[in-house]
Amino acid sequence: MRGFWMDYTYIVRAIFAGFANNGRSLPFFSNSIAN
């Protein structure tokens, strides 16, 4: 369970960092998810 939790938090942090660093690309991601 510990390994799963570590992987989960790592992925969430990576996604958050990506969104924070690429704020201008948010509309692109939103459109990709919507479609």
PDB file of N, CA, C and O in Angstrom:
ATOM      1  N   MET A   1       0.842  -1.201   0.000  1.00  0.00           N
ATOM      2  CA  MET A   1       0.000   0.000   0.000  1.00  0.00           C
ATOM      3  C   MET A   1       0.873   1.245   0.000  1.00  0.00           C
ATOM      4  O   MET A   1       0.556   2.237  -0.632  1.00  0.00           O
ATOM      5  N   ARG A   2       2.014   1.161   0.719  1.00  0.00           N
ATOM      6  CA  ARG A   2       2.899   2.323   0.767  1.00  0.00           C
ATOM      7  C   ARG A   2       3.405   2.680  -0.628  1.00  0.00           C
ATOM      8  O   ARG A   2       3.431   3.843  -1.009  1.00  0.00           O
ATOM      9  N   GLY A   3       3.768   1.651  -1.417  1.00  0.00           N
ATOM     10  CA  GLY A   3       4.262   1.915  -2.763  1.00  0.00           C
ATOM     11  C   GLY A   3       3.199   2.589  -3.620  1.00  0.00           C
ATOM     12  O   GLY A   3       3.491   3.516  -4.364  1.00  0.00           O
ATOM     13  N   PHE A   4       1.949   2.119  -3.502  1.00  0.00           N
ATOM     14  CA  PHE A   4       0.855   2.725  -4.268  1.00  0.00           C
ATOM     15  C   PHE A   4       0.691   4.180  -3.881  1.00  0.00           C
ATOM     16  O   PHE A   4       0.532   5.048  -4.743  1.00  0.00           O
ATOM     17  N   TRP A   5       0.721   4.476  -2.567  1.00  0.00           N
ATOM     18  CA  TRP A   5       0.531   5.845  -2.099  1.00  0.00           C
ATOM     19  C   TRP A   5       1.662   6.742  -2.594  1.00  0.00           C
ATOM     20  O   TRP A   5       1.432   7.860  -3.041  1.00  0.00           O
ATOM     21  N   MET A   6       2.898   6.244  -2.570  1.00  0.00           N
ATOM     22  CA  MET A   6       4.037   7.034  -3.044  1.00  0.00           C
ATOM     23  C   MET A   6       3.894   7.323  -4.533  1.00  0.00           C
ATOM     24  O   MET A   6       4.123   8.435  -4.988  1.00  0.00           O
ATOM     25  N   ASP A   7       3.492   6.326  -5.309  1.00  0.00           N
ATOM     26  CA  ASP A   7       3.299   6.530  -6.750  1.00  0.00           C
ATOM     27  C   ASP A   7       2.187   7.538  -6.994  1.00  0.00           C
ATOM     28  O   ASP A   7       2.301   8.412  -7.849  1.00  0.00           O
ATOM     29  N   TYR A   8       1.098   7.426  -6.241  1.00  0.00           N
ATOM     30  CA  TYR A   8      -0.048   8.336  -6.414  1.00  0.00           C
ATOM     31  C   TYR A   8       0.356   9.775  -6.136  1.00  0.00           C
ATOM     32  O   TYR A   8       0.085  10.664  -6.938  1.00  0.00           O
ATOM     33  N   THR A   9       1.035  10.001  -5.008  1.00  0.00           N
ATOM     34  CA  THR A   9       1.431  11.367  -4.656  1.00  0.00           C
ATOM     35  C   THR A   9       2.442  11.903  -5.676  1.00  0.00           C
ATOM     36  O   THR A   9       2.392  13.075  -6.046  1.00  0.00           O
ATOM     37  N   TYR A  10       3.325  11.053  -6.165  1.00  0.00           N
ATOM     38  CA  TYR A  10       4.311  11.485  -7.168  1.00  0.00           C
ATOM     39  C   TYR A  10       3.618  11.933  -8.451  1.00  0.00           C
ATOM     40  O   TYR A  10       3.940  12.972  -9.018  1.00  0.00           O
ATOM     41  N   ILE A  11       2.621  11.164  -8.890  1.00  0.00           N
ATOM     42  CA  ILE A  11       1.886  11.506 -10.115  1.00  0.00           C
ATOM     43  C   ILE A  11       1.111  12.806  -9.923  1.00  0.00           C
ATOM     44  O   ILE A  11       1.129  13.686 -10.780  1.00  0.00           O
ATOM     45  N   VAL A  12       0.443  12.950  -8.781  1.00  0.00           N
ATOM     46  CA  VAL A  12      -0.331  14.165  -8.525  1.00  0.00           C
ATOM     47  C   VAL A  12       0.588  15.377  -8.521  1.00  0.00           C
ATOM     48  O   VAL A  12       0.274  16.413  -9.102  1.00  0.00           O
ATOM     49  N   ARG A  13       1.745  15.258  -7.865  1.00  0.00           N
ATOM     50  CA  ARG A  13       2.699  16.369  -7.821  1.00  0.00           C
ATOM     51  C   ARG A  13       3.199  16.700  -9.218  1.00  0.00           C
ATOM     52  O   ARG A  13       3.342  17.866  -9.581  1.00  0.00           O
ATOM     53  N   ALA A  14       3.452  15.673 -10.037  1.00  0.00           N
ATOM     54  CA  ALA A  14       3.942  15.899 -11.397  1.00  0.00           C
ATOM     55  C   ALA A  14       2.893  16.629 -12.229  1.00  0.00           C
ATOM     56  O   ALA A  14       3.208  17.574 -12.948  1.00  0.00           O
ATOM     57  N   ILE A  15       1.637  16.203 -12.117  1.00  0.00           N
ATOM     58  CA  ILE A  15       0.561  16.854 -12.872  1.00  0.00           C
ATOM     59  C   ILE A  15       0.392  18.293 -12.404  1.00  0.00           C
ATOM     60  O   ILE A  15       0.263  19.216 -13.214  1.00  0.00           O
ATOM     61  N   PHE A  16       0.389  18.504 -11.084  1.00  0.00           N
ATOM     62  CA  PHE A  16       0.232  19.847 -10.543  1.00  0.00           C
ATOM     63  C   PHE A  16       1.360  20.748 -11.019  1.00  0.00           C
ATOM     64  O   PHE A  16       1.139  21.878 -11.430  1.00  0.00           O
ATOM     65  N   ALA A  17       2.577  20.242 -10.997  1.00  0.00           N
ATOM     66  CA  ALA A  17       3.731  21.031 -11.446  1.00  0.00           C
ATOM     67  C   ALA A  17       3.586  21.359 -12.927  1.00  0.00           C
ATOM     68  O   ALA A  17       3.896  22.469 -13.360  1.00  0.00           O
ATOM     69  N   GLY A  18       3.115  20.399 -13.704  1.00  0.00           N
ATOM     70  CA  GLY A  18       2.935  20.634 -15.136  1.00  0.00           C
ATOM     71  C   GLY A  18       1.922  21.733 -15.387  1.00  0.00           C
ATOM     72  O   GLY A  18       2.161  22.631 -16.197  1.00  0.00           O
ATOM     73  N   PHE A  19       0.798  21.694 -14.689  1.00  0.00           N
ATOM     74  CA  PHE A  19      -0.208  22.731 -14.864  1.00  0.00           C
ATOM     75  C   PHE A  19       0.314  24.083 -14.384  1.00  0.00           C
ATOM     76  O   PHE A  19       0.075  25.110 -15.017  1.00  0.00           O
ATOM     77  N   ALA A  20       1.038  24.087 -13.273  1.00  0.00           N
ATOM     78  CA  ALA A  20       1.545  25.338 -12.718  1.00  0.00           C
ATOM     79  C   ALA A  20       2.571  25.969 -13.653  1.00  0.00           C
ATOM     80  O   ALA A  20       2.603  27.185 -13.818  1.00  0.00           O
ATOM     81  N   ASN A  21       3.403  25.131 -14.276  1.00  0.00           N
ATOM     82  CA  ASN A  21       4.451  25.653 -15.150  1.00  0.00           C
ATOM     83  C   ASN A  21       3.947  25.975 -16.547  1.00  0.00           C
ATOM     84  O   ASN A  21       4.592  26.717 -17.277  1.00  0.00           O
ATOM     85  N   ASN A  22       2.809  25.395 -16.935  1.00  0.00           N
ATOM     86  CA  ASN A  22       2.285  25.609 -18.287  1.00  0.00           C
ATOM     87  C   ASN A  22       0.869  26.179 -18.209  1.00  0.00           C
ATOM     88  O   ASN A  22      -0.061  25.635 -18.795  1.00  0.00           O
ATOM     89  N   GLY A  23       0.727  27.258 -17.476  1.00  0.00           N
ATOM     90  CA  GLY A  23      -0.589  27.872 -17.310  1.00  0.00           C
ATOM     91  C   GLY A  23      -1.214  28.251 -18.637  1.00  0.00           C
ATOM     92  O   GLY A  23      -2.419  28.157 -18.812  1.00  0.00           O
ATOM     93  N   ARG A  24      -0.387  28.663 -19.604  1.00  0.00           N
ATOM     94  CA  ARG A  24      -0.906  29.076 -20.906  1.00  0.00           C
ATOM     95  C   ARG A  24      -1.475  27.887 -21.676  1.00  0.00           C
ATOM     96  O   ARG A  24      -2.265  28.075 -22.605  1.00  0.00           O
ATOM     97  N   SER A  25      -1.085  26.672 -21.304  1.00  0.00           N
ATOM     98  CA  SER A  25      -1.547  25.495 -22.024  1.00  0.00           C
ATOM     99  C   SER A  25      -2.803  24.887 -21.403  1.00  0.00           C
ATOM    100  O   SER A  25      -3.313  23.896 -21.897  1.00  0.00           O
ATOM    101  N   LEU A  26      -3.297  25.473 -20.327  1.00  0.00           N
ATOM    102  CA  LEU A  26      -4.471  24.906 -19.665  1.00  0.00           C
ATOM    103  C   LEU A  26      -5.657  24.755 -20.612  1.00  0.00           C
ATOM    104  O   LEU A  26      -6.311  23.725 -20.601  1.00  0.00           O
ATOM    105  N   PRO A  27      -5.972  25.771 -21.446  1.00  0.00           N
ATOM    106  CA  PRO A  27      -7.108  25.612 -22.369  1.00  0.00           C
ATOM    107  C   PRO A  27      -6.929  24.390 -23.273  1.00  0.00           C
ATOM    108  O   PRO A  27      -7.883  23.681 -23.561  1.00  0.00           O
ATOM    109  N   PHE A  28      -5.675  24.143 -23.701  1.00  0.00           N
ATOM    110  CA  PHE A  28      -5.411  22.983 -24.553  1.00  0.00           C
ATOM    111  C   PHE A  28      -5.744  21.697 -23.811  1.00  0.00           C
ATOM    112  O   PHE A  28      -6.419  20.812 -24.340  1.00  0.00           O
ATOM    113  N   PHE A  29      -5.294  21.577 -22.553  1.00  0.00           N
ATOM    114  CA  PHE A  29      -5.577  20.376 -21.770  1.00  0.00           C
ATOM    115  C   PHE A  29      -7.066  20.229 -21.527  1.00  0.00           C
ATOM    116  O   PHE A  29      -7.617  19.151 -21.613  1.00  0.00           O
ATOM    117  N   SER A  30      -7.742  21.340 -21.240  1.00  0.00           N
ATOM    118  CA  SER A  30      -9.177  21.301 -20.984  1.00  0.00           C
ATOM    119  C   SER A  30      -9.915  20.801 -22.215  1.00  0.00           C
ATOM    120  O   SER A  30     -10.807  19.973 -22.129  1.00  0.00           O
ATOM    121  N   ASN A  31      -9.515  21.292 -23.386  1.00  0.00           N
ATOM    122  CA  ASN A  31     -10.172  20.857 -24.625  1.00  0.00           C
ATOM    123  C   ASN A  31      -9.886  19.383 -24.879  1.00  0.00           C
ATOM    124  O   ASN A  31     -10.779  18.652 -25.334  1.00  0.00           O
ATOM    125  N   SER A  32      -8.684  18.940 -24.606  1.00  0.00           N
ATOM    126  CA  SER A  32      -8.341  17.531 -24.822  1.00  0.00           C
ATOM    127  C   SER A  32      -9.192  16.647 -23.930  1.00  0.00           C
ATOM    128  O   SER A  32      -9.699  15.618 -24.357  1.00  0.00           O
ATOM    129  N   ILE A  33      -9.365  17.054 -22.670  1.00  0.00           N
ATOM    130  CA  ILE A  33     -10.161  16.241 -21.734  1.00  0.00           C
ATOM    131  C   ILE A  33     -11.626  16.266 -22.146  1.00  0.00           C
ATOM    132  O   ILE A  33     -12.309  15.250 -22.120  1.00  0.00           O
ATOM    133  N   ALA A  34     -12.127  17.438 -22.556  1.00  0.00           N
ATOM    134  CA  ALA A  34     -13.531  17.567 -22.954  1.00  0.00           C
ATOM    135  C   ALA A  34     -13.824  16.692 -24.163  1.00  0.00           C
ATOM    136  O   ALA A  34     -14.870  16.065 -24.251  1.00  0.00           O
ATOM    137  N   ASN A  35     -12.873  16.629 -25.084  1.00  0.00           N
ATOM    138  CA  ASN A  35     -13.077  15.827 -26.282  1.00  0.00           C
ATOM    139  C   ASN A  35     -12.732  14.363 -25.992  1.00  0.00           C
ATOM    140  O   ASN A  35     -13.250  13.480 -26.574  1.00  0.00           O
TER     141      ASN A  35
END
